[in-house]
Amino acid sequence: MSSLPFFRTRARTLVSLLIAAALAVLPVGCSMLEQTERELVFRIEPGTASWFSGLPDGVQELELTAPAFADKQNIHAWWWPAEQADAPAVLYLHGSRWNLTGHLFRLEQIRALGFSVLAIDYRGFGKSLGELPSEASVYEDARIAWDHLKSLQPDATKRLIYGHSLGGAVAVDLATDLGQASDDSVGARALIIESTFTNLADIATEVADTPWPIRWLVSQKFDSIDKIDKVGMPVLIVHGTADPYVPARFSQELYDAAHQPKRLLLIEGGTHNNSMRIGRQEYRKALDELLAQPLSISG
C-alpha cells in the first residue's frame, strides 16, 4: 500500500477531476474523466513487487478464460491447495495497486489457517491480460474465478469468499449475486472482508476532506453499503483500529447494515495490511465461530 500522503494526494486529484468535469459538462471530458478515474482507483503498479521472492512449493499457476473475453484477455490465478485433502477453499480478491506478487504474505497466512486458496489478478493486473480494469470488469472476473473454484472445491459448504480493501467491495458484490441466485450449486459458506469501506464516494470524501457531493460524480461506485444486507451467508468483517487509509468506522457501518449471522472483529493496533498477522488468534477464533454457524445455502 502507498504512503498516506500519496494516498491522500491521489484522492484529492480524483475529486478535483470529478468537480472539473461536472462544471464542464462535456461528453468528451466525461469520457476522459472516467478513464482517469479508473487509473486513480486501481493505481496499478506494473511488474513484480520488490518483496516477492518466488512462489512457494505447491502453488499452481492457472489461466482462466471466458467465452466473452476478447483476444489477449485472460485471468491469471494461483491455486494453493491445503495440506489436508478436501479442505475449505477461499477465493481471494485483492485490492488496488499490487498484483498477486504483492499479496503472497496474506495468502500464506490464510493457508496457514487451514484453507486452500484460489487467488486471482483482475484483467489488467500482473500477468492477467486486458485493458484498464473497471468496476464492471473486476466484478465479472470474480464471478469467473468463482465458477472455477466450484470445480476445485465442489462442496458449497466449504467455499468462502475473502476480499481485502477494494477487493472487499468486489467480494460483497459477488456474495450478493450468489445470495440472489436460485441454483444451490453456486452457494458459499461465508464472506470475509477486511480493511474495506462502505462505497468509493465515502472513502474519497474522507481522504480528500471535501464537502463536495462526490457520490453524484463518481462512475465507479463500489457501493457495498447498499448490497451487504442482501448477502445470504455468514459475514465476518475485520478491521485494524489503526488503519491509516480506511477508518474502522466504515466496517462498523457495514456490520450494522448486514444481516445475522455476522461478526465484527476489530484488531487493536492493526493497520491496513497486518490485522491477520497481529490478530492471528482472534482471527482464528472468529473464523471457527463463523464456520460453526448453521447455514442454509440459498445461492
PDB file of C-alpha atoms in Angstrom:
ATOM      1  CA  MET A   1       0.000   0.000   0.000  1.00  0.00           C
ATOM      2  CA  SER A   2       1.178   3.523  -0.715  1.00  0.00           C
ATOM      3  CA  SER A   3       2.155   6.086   1.888  1.00  0.00           C
ATOM      4  CA  LEU A   4      -0.643   8.092   3.463  1.00  0.00           C
ATOM      5  CA  PRO A   5       0.349  11.459   1.842  1.00  0.00           C
ATOM      6  CA  PHE A   6       0.460   9.757  -1.576  1.00  0.00           C
ATOM      7  CA  PHE A   7      -2.925   8.122  -0.933  1.00  0.00           C
ATOM      8  CA  ARG A   8      -4.491  11.438   0.043  1.00  0.00           C
ATOM      9  CA  THR A   9      -2.954  13.208  -2.973  1.00  0.00           C
ATOM     10  CA  ARG A  10      -4.448  10.616  -5.296  1.00  0.00           C
ATOM     11  CA  ALA A  11      -7.867  11.030  -3.688  1.00  0.00           C
ATOM     12  CA  ARG A  12      -7.708  14.831  -3.948  1.00  0.00           C
ATOM     13  CA  THR A  13      -6.710  14.521  -7.599  1.00  0.00           C
ATOM     14  CA  LEU A  14      -9.719  12.304  -8.260  1.00  0.00           C
ATOM     15  CA  VAL A  15     -12.048  14.752  -6.508  1.00  0.00           C
ATOM     16  CA  SER A  16     -10.615  17.709  -8.435  1.00  0.00           C
ATOM     17  CA  LEU A  17     -11.098  15.926 -11.758  1.00  0.00           C
ATOM     18  CA  LEU A  18     -14.666  14.982 -10.883  1.00  0.00           C
ATOM     19  CA  ILE A  19     -15.513  18.555  -9.968  1.00  0.00           C
ATOM     20  CA  ALA A  20     -13.898  19.911 -13.143  1.00  0.00           C
ATOM     21  CA  ALA A  21     -15.848  17.502 -15.319  1.00  0.00           C
ATOM     22  CA  ALA A  22     -19.101  18.310 -13.537  1.00  0.00           C
ATOM     23  CA  LEU A  23     -18.548  22.004 -14.203  1.00  0.00           C
ATOM     24  CA  ALA A  24     -17.544  21.435 -17.825  1.00  0.00           C
ATOM     25  CA  VAL A  25     -20.410  19.033 -18.629  1.00  0.00           C
ATOM     26  CA  LEU A  26     -18.667  17.952 -21.837  1.00  0.00           C
ATOM     27  CA  PRO A  27     -19.143  14.390 -23.136  1.00  0.00           C
ATOM     28  CA  VAL A  28     -15.533  14.115 -24.242  1.00  0.00           C
ATOM     29  CA  GLY A  29     -14.460  15.450 -20.867  1.00  0.00           C
ATOM     30  CA  CYS A  30     -16.579  12.850 -19.107  1.00  0.00           C
ATOM     31  CA  SER A  31     -15.065  10.077 -21.204  1.00  0.00           C
ATOM     32  CA  MET A  32     -11.562  11.211 -20.349  1.00  0.00           C
ATOM     33  CA  LEU A  33     -12.585  11.611 -16.723  1.00  0.00           C
ATOM     34  CA  GLU A  34     -13.810   8.024 -16.454  1.00  0.00           C
ATOM     35  CA  GLN A  35     -10.503   6.771 -17.829  1.00  0.00           C
ATOM     36  CA  THR A  36      -8.522   8.889 -15.364  1.00  0.00           C
ATOM     37  CA  GLU A  37     -10.856   7.943 -12.515  1.00  0.00           C
ATOM     38  CA  ARG A  38     -10.223   4.254 -13.166  1.00  0.00           C
ATOM     39  CA  GLU A  39      -6.473   4.843 -13.288  1.00  0.00           C
ATOM     40  CA  LEU A  40      -6.627   6.569  -9.895  1.00  0.00           C
ATOM     41  CA  VAL A  41      -8.946   3.977  -8.346  1.00  0.00           C
ATOM     42  CA  PHE A  42      -6.886   0.915  -9.322  1.00  0.00           C
ATOM     43  CA  ARG A  43      -3.416   2.579  -9.275  1.00  0.00           C
ATOM     44  CA  ILE A  44      -1.795  -0.449 -10.900  1.00  0.00           C
ATOM     45  CA  GLU A  45       1.893  -0.970 -10.147  1.00  0.00           C
ATOM     46  CA  PRO A  46       3.456  -2.834 -13.088  1.00  0.00           C
ATOM     47  CA  GLY A  47       5.859  -5.701 -12.625  1.00  0.00           C
ATOM     48  CA  THR A  48       6.687  -7.770  -9.574  1.00  0.00           C
ATOM     49  CA  ALA A  49       6.515  -6.461  -6.011  1.00  0.00           C
ATOM     50  CA  SER A  50      10.024  -5.807  -4.688  1.00  0.00           C
ATOM     51  CA  TRP A  51       9.496  -8.090  -1.673  1.00  0.00           C
ATOM     52  CA  PHE A  52       8.321 -11.079  -3.756  1.00  0.00           C
ATOM     53  CA  SER A  53      10.922 -13.856  -3.747  1.00  0.00           C
ATOM     54  CA  GLY A  54       9.102 -16.509  -5.747  1.00  0.00           C
ATOM     55  CA  LEU A  55       6.183 -18.889  -5.432  1.00  0.00           C
ATOM     56  CA  PRO A  56       6.195 -21.436  -2.608  1.00  0.00           C
ATOM     57  CA  ASP A  57       6.156 -25.130  -3.422  1.00  0.00           C
ATOM     58  CA  GLY A  58       2.703 -26.399  -4.190  1.00  0.00           C
ATOM     59  CA  VAL A  59       1.317 -23.245  -5.835  1.00  0.00           C
ATOM     60  CA  GLN A  60      -0.164 -23.922  -9.260  1.00  0.00           C
ATOM     61  CA  GLU A  61      -0.405 -21.112 -11.816  1.00  0.00           C
ATOM     62  CA  LEU A  62      -3.652 -21.100 -13.797  1.00  0.00           C
ATOM     63  CA  GLU A  63      -5.022 -19.140 -16.743  1.00  0.00           C
ATOM     64  CA  LEU A  64      -8.803 -18.627 -16.666  1.00  0.00           C
ATOM     65  CA  THR A  65     -10.782 -17.557 -19.697  1.00  0.00           C
ATOM     66  CA  ALA A  66     -14.397 -16.952 -20.642  1.00  0.00           C
ATOM     67  CA  PRO A  67     -16.313 -17.051 -23.937  1.00  0.00           C
ATOM     68  CA  ALA A  68     -16.912 -13.295 -23.729  1.00  0.00           C
ATOM     69  CA  PHE A  69     -13.195 -12.496 -23.477  1.00  0.00           C
ATOM     70  CA  ALA A  70     -11.595 -10.840 -26.465  1.00  0.00           C
ATOM     71  CA  ASP A  71      -8.196 -11.841 -27.814  1.00  0.00           C
ATOM     72  CA  LYS A  72      -5.365 -11.112 -25.415  1.00  0.00           C
ATOM     73  CA  GLN A  73      -7.613 -11.324 -22.349  1.00  0.00           C
ATOM     74  CA  ASN A  74      -7.223 -13.802 -19.517  1.00  0.00           C
ATOM     75  CA  ILE A  75      -7.271 -14.084 -15.726  1.00  0.00           C
ATOM     76  CA  HIS A  76      -4.014 -15.241 -14.186  1.00  0.00           C
ATOM     77  CA  ALA A  77      -4.572 -17.161 -10.953  1.00  0.00           C
ATOM     78  CA  TRP A  78      -2.747 -19.055  -8.226  1.00  0.00           C
ATOM     79  CA  TRP A  79      -4.217 -22.222  -6.738  1.00  0.00           C
ATOM     80  CA  TRP A  80      -2.591 -23.267  -3.473  1.00  0.00           C
ATOM     81  CA  PRO A  81      -4.255 -26.386  -2.055  1.00  0.00           C
ATOM     82  CA  ALA A  82      -4.049 -27.018   1.662  1.00  0.00           C
ATOM     83  CA  GLU A  83      -2.159 -29.997   3.042  1.00  0.00           C
ATOM     84  CA  GLN A  84      -5.397 -31.515   4.278  1.00  0.00           C
ATOM     85  CA  ALA A  85      -7.379 -33.127   1.484  1.00  0.00           C
ATOM     86  CA  ASP A  86     -10.767 -31.546   0.789  1.00  0.00           C
ATOM     87  CA  ALA A  87     -10.013 -28.516   2.996  1.00  0.00           C
ATOM     88  CA  PRO A  88     -12.293 -25.468   2.796  1.00  0.00           C
ATOM     89  CA  ALA A  89     -11.288 -23.237  -0.118  1.00  0.00           C
ATOM     90  CA  VAL A  90     -11.125 -19.446  -0.208  1.00  0.00           C
ATOM     91  CA  LEU A  91     -11.470 -17.205  -3.248  1.00  0.00           C
ATOM     92  CA  TYR A  92      -9.028 -14.342  -2.571  1.00  0.00           C
ATOM     93  CA  LEU A  93      -9.874 -10.944  -4.106  1.00  0.00           C
ATOM     94  CA  HIS A  94      -7.189  -8.311  -3.695  1.00  0.00           C
ATOM     95  CA  GLY A  95      -7.455  -4.546  -3.653  1.00  0.00           C
ATOM     96  CA  SER A  96      -5.868  -1.791  -5.708  1.00  0.00           C
ATOM     97  CA  ARG A  97      -2.262  -1.192  -6.713  1.00  0.00           C
ATOM     98  CA  TRP A  98      -0.462  -4.506  -6.140  1.00  0.00           C
ATOM     99  CA  ASN A  99      -0.834  -7.644  -8.206  1.00  0.00           C
ATOM    100  CA  LEU A 100      -0.631 -11.141  -6.691  1.00  0.00           C
ATOM    101  CA  THR A 101       3.103 -10.898  -6.085  1.00  0.00           C
ATOM    102  CA  GLY A 102       2.401  -8.193  -3.519  1.00  0.00           C
ATOM    103  CA  HIS A 103      -0.142 -10.335  -1.668  1.00  0.00           C
ATOM    104  CA  LEU A 104       1.729 -13.577  -1.075  1.00  0.00           C
ATOM    105  CA  PHE A 105       2.238 -12.776   2.620  1.00  0.00           C
ATOM    106  CA  ARG A 106      -1.515 -12.706   3.209  1.00  0.00           C
ATOM    107  CA  LEU A 107      -2.114 -15.794   1.097  1.00  0.00           C
ATOM    108  CA  GLU A 108       0.439 -17.611   3.274  1.00  0.00           C
ATOM    109  CA  GLN A 109      -1.465 -16.540   6.384  1.00  0.00           C
ATOM    110  CA  ILE A 110      -4.796 -17.744   5.015  1.00  0.00           C
ATOM    111  CA  ARG A 111      -3.345 -21.094   4.016  1.00  0.00           C
ATOM    112  CA  ALA A 112      -1.705 -21.426   7.444  1.00  0.00           C
ATOM    113  CA  LEU A 113      -5.212 -21.225   8.905  1.00  0.00           C
ATOM    114  CA  GLY A 114      -6.027 -24.457   7.076  1.00  0.00           C
ATOM    115  CA  PHE A 115      -7.587 -23.214   3.842  1.00  0.00           C
ATOM    116  CA  SER A 116      -6.873 -23.883   0.203  1.00  0.00           C
ATOM    117  CA  VAL A 117      -6.640 -20.586  -1.702  1.00  0.00           C
ATOM    118  CA  LEU A 118      -7.567 -19.531  -5.223  1.00  0.00           C
ATOM    119  CA  ALA A 119      -6.220 -16.006  -5.799  1.00  0.00           C
ATOM    120  CA  ILE A 120      -6.668 -14.008  -8.987  1.00  0.00           C
ATOM    121  CA  ASP A 121      -5.296 -10.920 -10.653  1.00  0.00           C
ATOM    122  CA  TYR A 122      -8.062  -8.941 -12.318  1.00  0.00           C
ATOM    123  CA  ARG A 123      -7.572  -8.294 -16.016  1.00  0.00           C
ATOM    124  CA  GLY A 124      -5.004  -5.520 -16.355  1.00  0.00           C
ATOM    125  CA  PHE A 125      -3.106  -6.565 -13.195  1.00  0.00           C
ATOM    126  CA  GLY A 126       0.086  -8.635 -13.205  1.00  0.00           C
ATOM    127  CA  LYS A 127       0.036 -11.437 -15.770  1.00  0.00           C
ATOM    128  CA  SER A 128      -3.702 -11.053 -16.411  1.00  0.00           C
ATOM    129  CA  LEU A 129      -4.093  -9.624 -19.890  1.00  0.00           C
ATOM    130  CA  GLY A 130      -6.664  -6.959 -20.614  1.00  0.00           C
ATOM    131  CA  GLU A 131      -7.487  -3.277 -20.667  1.00  0.00           C
ATOM    132  CA  LEU A 132      -7.518  -0.946 -17.676  1.00  0.00           C
ATOM    133  CA  PRO A 133      -9.917  -2.521 -15.131  1.00  0.00           C
ATOM    134  CA  SER A 134     -13.309  -1.089 -14.315  1.00  0.00           C
ATOM    135  CA  GLU A 135     -15.824  -1.802 -11.590  1.00  0.00           C
ATOM    136  CA  ALA A 136     -17.789  -3.956 -14.052  1.00  0.00           C
ATOM    137  CA  SER A 137     -14.759  -5.916 -15.262  1.00  0.00           C
ATOM    138  CA  VAL A 138     -13.472  -6.833 -11.784  1.00  0.00           C
ATOM    139  CA  TYR A 139     -16.951  -7.997 -10.795  1.00  0.00           C
ATOM    140  CA  GLU A 140     -17.007 -10.179 -13.916  1.00  0.00           C
ATOM    141  CA  ASP A 141     -13.538 -11.561 -13.140  1.00  0.00           C
ATOM    142  CA  ALA A 142     -14.634 -12.514  -9.624  1.00  0.00           C
ATOM    143  CA  ARG A 143     -17.608 -14.451 -10.992  1.00  0.00           C
ATOM    144  CA  ILE A 144     -15.424 -16.320 -13.482  1.00  0.00           C
ATOM    145  CA  ALA A 145     -12.979 -17.212 -10.705  1.00  0.00           C
ATOM    146  CA  TRP A 146     -15.858 -18.358  -8.504  1.00  0.00           C
ATOM    147  CA  ASP A 147     -17.099 -20.691 -11.208  1.00  0.00           C
ATOM    148  CA  HIS A 148     -13.615 -22.182 -11.388  1.00  0.00           C
ATOM    149  CA  LEU A 149     -13.410 -22.555  -7.600  1.00  0.00           C
ATOM    150  CA  LYS A 150     -16.542 -24.707  -7.751  1.00  0.00           C
ATOM    151  CA  SER A 151     -14.592 -27.273  -9.751  1.00  0.00           C
ATOM    152  CA  LEU A 152     -11.694 -27.163  -7.294  1.00  0.00           C
ATOM    153  CA  GLN A 153     -13.950 -27.493  -4.240  1.00  0.00           C
ATOM    154  CA  PRO A 154     -17.339 -28.944  -5.267  1.00  0.00           C
ATOM    155  CA  ASP A 155     -18.785 -28.762  -1.743  1.00  0.00           C
ATOM    156  CA  ALA A 156     -20.604 -25.433  -1.411  1.00  0.00           C
ATOM    157  CA  THR A 157     -20.339 -25.617   2.379  1.00  0.00           C
ATOM    158  CA  LYS A 158     -16.535 -25.497   2.046  1.00  0.00           C
ATOM    159  CA  ARG A 159     -16.250 -22.464  -0.225  1.00  0.00           C
ATOM    160  CA  LEU A 160     -15.576 -18.983   1.170  1.00  0.00           C
ATOM    161  CA  ILE A 161     -15.098 -15.518  -0.317  1.00  0.00           C
ATOM    162  CA  TYR A 162     -12.400 -13.187   1.012  1.00  0.00           C
ATOM    163  CA  GLY A 163     -11.821  -9.587  -0.073  1.00  0.00           C
ATOM    164  CA  HIS A 164      -9.238  -7.090   1.137  1.00  0.00           C
ATOM    165  CA  SER A 165      -9.631  -3.301   0.831  1.00  0.00           C
ATOM    166  CA  LEU A 166     -11.103  -2.568  -2.626  1.00  0.00           C
ATOM    167  CA  GLY A 167     -11.381  -6.334  -3.015  1.00  0.00           C
ATOM    168  CA  GLY A 168     -13.860  -6.246  -0.136  1.00  0.00           C
ATOM    169  CA  ALA A 169     -16.296  -4.395  -2.386  1.00  0.00           C
ATOM    170  CA  VAL A 170     -15.728  -6.991  -5.114  1.00  0.00           C
ATOM    171  CA  ALA A 171     -16.357  -9.765  -2.576  1.00  0.00           C
ATOM    172  CA  VAL A 172     -19.581  -8.151  -1.324  1.00  0.00           C
ATOM    173  CA  ASP A 173     -20.858  -7.833  -4.885  1.00  0.00           C
ATOM    174  CA  LEU A 174     -20.105 -11.498  -5.585  1.00  0.00           C
ATOM    175  CA  ALA A 175     -21.710 -12.641  -2.320  1.00  0.00           C
ATOM    176  CA  THR A 176     -24.790 -10.547  -3.079  1.00  0.00           C
ATOM    177  CA  ASP A 177     -25.045 -12.112  -6.515  1.00  0.00           C
ATOM    178  CA  LEU A 178     -24.795 -15.607  -5.029  1.00  0.00           C
ATOM    179  CA  GLY A 179     -27.392 -14.739  -2.411  1.00  0.00           C
ATOM    180  CA  GLN A 180     -29.897 -13.830  -5.109  1.00  0.00           C
ATOM    181  CA  ALA A 181     -29.258 -16.899  -7.269  1.00  0.00           C
ATOM    182  CA  SER A 182     -31.628 -19.856  -7.320  1.00  0.00           C
ATOM    183  CA  ASP A 183     -29.070 -22.576  -8.142  1.00  0.00           C
ATOM    184  CA  ASP A 184     -27.950 -24.212  -4.891  1.00  0.00           C
ATOM    185  CA  SER A 185     -24.727 -25.400  -6.544  1.00  0.00           C
ATOM    186  CA  VAL A 186     -23.213 -21.898  -6.547  1.00  0.00           C
ATOM    187  CA  GLY A 187     -23.544 -21.200  -2.829  1.00  0.00           C
ATOM    188  CA  ALA A 188     -20.832 -20.177  -0.383  1.00  0.00           C
ATOM    189  CA  ARG A 189     -20.135 -20.929   3.274  1.00  0.00           C
ATOM    190  CA  ALA A 190     -19.134 -17.421   4.335  1.00  0.00           C
ATOM    191  CA  LEU A 191     -17.983 -13.958   3.328  1.00  0.00           C
ATOM    192  CA  ILE A 192     -14.869 -12.409   4.904  1.00  0.00           C
ATOM    193  CA  ILE A 193     -13.994  -8.776   4.202  1.00  0.00           C
ATOM    194  CA  GLU A 194     -11.051  -6.910   5.680  1.00  0.00           C
ATOM    195  CA  SER A 195      -9.933  -3.260   5.742  1.00  0.00           C
ATOM    196  CA  THR A 196     -12.709  -2.245   3.380  1.00  0.00           C
ATOM    197  CA  PHE A 197     -15.134   0.662   3.010  1.00  0.00           C
ATOM    198  CA  THR A 198     -18.818   1.456   2.519  1.00  0.00           C
ATOM    199  CA  ASN A 199     -18.520   2.856  -1.012  1.00  0.00           C
ATOM    200  CA  LEU A 200     -15.952   4.647  -3.128  1.00  0.00           C
ATOM    201  CA  ALA A 201     -17.568   8.062  -2.689  1.00  0.00           C
ATOM    202  CA  ASP A 202     -17.358   7.795   1.103  1.00  0.00           C
ATOM    203  CA  ILE A 203     -13.670   6.900   1.132  1.00  0.00           C
ATOM    204  CA  ALA A 204     -12.826   9.547  -1.493  1.00  0.00           C
ATOM    205  CA  THR A 205     -14.635  12.169   0.568  1.00  0.00           C
ATOM    206  CA  GLU A 206     -12.867  11.008   3.733  1.00  0.00           C
ATOM    207  CA  VAL A 207      -9.307  11.119   2.438  1.00  0.00           C
ATOM    208  CA  ALA A 208      -9.755  14.214   0.246  1.00  0.00           C
ATOM    209  CA  ASP A 209     -11.503  16.125   3.063  1.00  0.00           C
ATOM    210  CA  THR A 210     -14.018  17.851   0.792  1.00  0.00           C
ATOM    211  CA  PRO A 211     -17.647  18.976   1.217  1.00  0.00           C
ATOM    212  CA  TRP A 212     -18.419  18.304  -2.457  1.00  0.00           C
ATOM    213  CA  PRO A 213     -21.146  15.673  -3.158  1.00  0.00           C
ATOM    214  CA  ILE A 214     -18.753  13.115  -4.591  1.00  0.00           C
ATOM    215  CA  ARG A 215     -21.427  10.385  -4.595  1.00  0.00           C
ATOM    216  CA  TRP A 216     -23.126  12.001  -7.582  1.00  0.00           C
ATOM    217  CA  LEU A 217     -19.912  12.408  -9.570  1.00  0.00           C
ATOM    218  CA  VAL A 218     -18.060   9.080  -9.373  1.00  0.00           C
ATOM    219  CA  SER A 219     -18.729   6.497 -12.091  1.00  0.00           C
ATOM    220  CA  GLN A 220     -17.046   3.650 -10.178  1.00  0.00           C
ATOM    221  CA  LYS A 221     -19.432   3.135  -7.249  1.00  0.00           C
ATOM    222  CA  PHE A 222     -18.204   0.033  -5.361  1.00  0.00           C
ATOM    223  CA  ASP A 223     -21.272   0.503  -3.175  1.00  0.00           C
ATOM    224  CA  SER A 224     -21.051  -2.236  -0.541  1.00  0.00           C
ATOM    225  CA  ILE A 225     -23.267  -0.475   1.988  1.00  0.00           C
ATOM    226  CA  ASP A 226     -26.285  -0.830  -0.324  1.00  0.00           C
ATOM    227  CA  LYS A 227     -25.578  -4.502  -1.070  1.00  0.00           C
ATOM    228  CA  ILE A 228     -24.435  -6.153   2.136  1.00  0.00           C
ATOM    229  CA  ASP A 229     -27.952  -6.618   3.518  1.00  0.00           C
ATOM    230  CA  LYS A 230     -28.621  -8.911   0.547  1.00  0.00           C
ATOM    231  CA  VAL A 231     -25.750 -11.269   1.411  1.00  0.00           C
ATOM    232  CA  GLY A 232     -27.283 -14.621   2.310  1.00  0.00           C
ATOM    233  CA  MET A 233     -24.363 -16.180   4.200  1.00  0.00           C
ATOM    234  CA  PRO A 234     -22.448 -15.599   7.451  1.00  0.00           C
ATOM    235  CA  VAL A 235     -20.288 -12.480   7.322  1.00  0.00           C
ATOM    236  CA  LEU A 236     -17.004 -11.730   9.113  1.00  0.00           C
ATOM    237  CA  ILE A 237     -15.861  -8.108   8.904  1.00  0.00           C
ATOM    238  CA  VAL A 238     -12.295  -7.380  10.060  1.00  0.00           C
ATOM    239  CA  HIS A 239     -10.582  -4.032  10.502  1.00  0.00           C
ATOM    240  CA  GLY A 240      -7.490  -2.742  12.252  1.00  0.00           C
ATOM    241  CA  THR A 241      -8.154   0.108  14.653  1.00  0.00           C
ATOM    242  CA  ALA A 242      -5.002   1.897  13.472  1.00  0.00           C
ATOM    243  CA  ASP A 243      -5.729   1.695   9.733  1.00  0.00           C
ATOM    244  CA  PRO A 244      -4.330   4.976   8.320  1.00  0.00           C
ATOM    245  CA  TYR A 245      -6.125   4.669   4.972  1.00  0.00           C
ATOM    246  CA  VAL A 246      -9.625   3.350   5.653  1.00  0.00           C
ATOM    247  CA  PRO A 247     -11.150   4.250   9.033  1.00  0.00           C
ATOM    248  CA  ALA A 248     -12.531   1.316  11.001  1.00  0.00           C
ATOM    249  CA  ARG A 249     -15.878   3.097  11.297  1.00  0.00           C
ATOM    250  CA  PHE A 250     -16.605   2.040   7.711  1.00  0.00           C
ATOM    251  CA  SER A 251     -16.519  -1.598   8.798  1.00  0.00           C
ATOM    252  CA  GLN A 252     -18.795  -0.736  11.713  1.00  0.00           C
ATOM    253  CA  GLU A 253     -21.296   0.743   9.247  1.00  0.00           C
ATOM    254  CA  LEU A 254     -21.111  -2.354   7.065  1.00  0.00           C
ATOM    255  CA  TYR A 255     -21.617  -4.562  10.104  1.00  0.00           C
ATOM    256  CA  ASP A 256     -24.668  -2.551  11.175  1.00  0.00           C
ATOM    257  CA  ALA A 257     -26.181  -2.950   7.696  1.00  0.00           C
ATOM    258  CA  ALA A 258     -25.510  -6.709   7.385  1.00  0.00           C
ATOM    259  CA  HIS A 259     -27.907  -9.435   8.487  1.00  0.00           C
ATOM    260  CA  GLN A 260     -27.154 -12.102  11.078  1.00  0.00           C
ATOM    261  CA  PRO A 261     -25.155 -14.251  11.380  1.00  0.00           C
ATOM    262  CA  LYS A 262     -22.382 -11.667  11.370  1.00  0.00           C
ATOM    263  CA  ARG A 263     -19.297 -10.737  13.332  1.00  0.00           C
ATOM    264  CA  LEU A 264     -17.243  -7.542  13.519  1.00  0.00           C
ATOM    265  CA  LEU A 265     -13.638  -8.145  14.552  1.00  0.00           C
ATOM    266  CA  LEU A 266     -11.642  -5.019  15.364  1.00  0.00           C
ATOM    267  CA  ILE A 267      -7.929  -5.759  15.734  1.00  0.00           C
ATOM    268  CA  GLU A 268      -6.417  -3.377  18.268  1.00  0.00           C
ATOM    269  CA  GLY A 269      -3.431  -1.621  16.719  1.00  0.00           C
ATOM    270  CA  GLY A 270      -3.945  -3.317  13.367  1.00  0.00           C
ATOM    271  CA  THR A 271      -3.144  -1.314  10.244  1.00  0.00           C
ATOM    272  CA  HIS A 272      -4.453  -1.668   6.709  1.00  0.00           C
ATOM    273  CA  ASN A 273      -2.382  -4.747   5.937  1.00  0.00           C
ATOM    274  CA  ASN A 274      -1.343  -6.546   9.128  1.00  0.00           C
ATOM    275  CA  SER A 275      -4.542  -7.380  11.022  1.00  0.00           C
ATOM    276  CA  MET A 276      -4.436 -11.049  10.088  1.00  0.00           C
ATOM    277  CA  ARG A 277      -0.868 -11.322  11.328  1.00  0.00           C
ATOM    278  CA  ILE A 278      -1.051  -9.442  14.632  1.00  0.00           C
ATOM    279  CA  GLY A 279      -4.555 -10.681  15.433  1.00  0.00           C
ATOM    280  CA  ARG A 280      -3.968 -14.256  14.362  1.00  0.00           C
ATOM    281  CA  GLN A 281      -5.539 -15.914  17.423  1.00  0.00           C
ATOM    282  CA  GLU A 282      -8.571 -13.604  17.366  1.00  0.00           C
ATOM    283  CA  TYR A 283      -8.906 -14.165  13.626  1.00  0.00           C
ATOM    284  CA  ARG A 284      -8.788 -17.949  14.058  1.00  0.00           C
ATOM    285  CA  LYS A 285     -11.405 -17.876  16.803  1.00  0.00           C
ATOM    286  CA  ALA A 286     -13.706 -15.635  14.753  1.00  0.00           C
ATOM    287  CA  LEU A 287     -13.384 -17.936  11.746  1.00  0.00           C
ATOM    288  CA  ASP A 288     -14.149 -21.007  13.857  1.00  0.00           C
ATOM    289  CA  GLU A 289     -17.245 -19.297  15.247  1.00  0.00           C
ATOM    290  CA  LEU A 290     -18.283 -18.217  11.761  1.00  0.00           C
ATOM    291  CA  LEU A 291     -17.955 -21.710  10.339  1.00  0.00           C
ATOM    292  CA  ALA A 292     -19.901 -23.144  13.268  1.00  0.00           C
ATOM    293  CA  GLN A 293     -22.950 -21.096  12.294  1.00  0.00           C
ATOM    294  CA  PRO A 294     -25.822 -23.047  10.751  1.00  0.00           C
ATOM    295  CA  LEU A 295     -26.122 -22.320   7.062  1.00  0.00           C
ATOM    296  CA  SER A 296     -28.908 -22.697   4.564  1.00  0.00           C
ATOM    297  CA  ILE A 297     -27.278 -22.343   1.162  1.00  0.00           C
ATOM    298  CA  SER A 298     -29.582 -20.215  -0.977  1.00  0.00           C
ATOM    299  CA  GLY A 299     -27.373 -19.219  -3.844  1.00  0.00           C
TER     300      GLY A 299
END
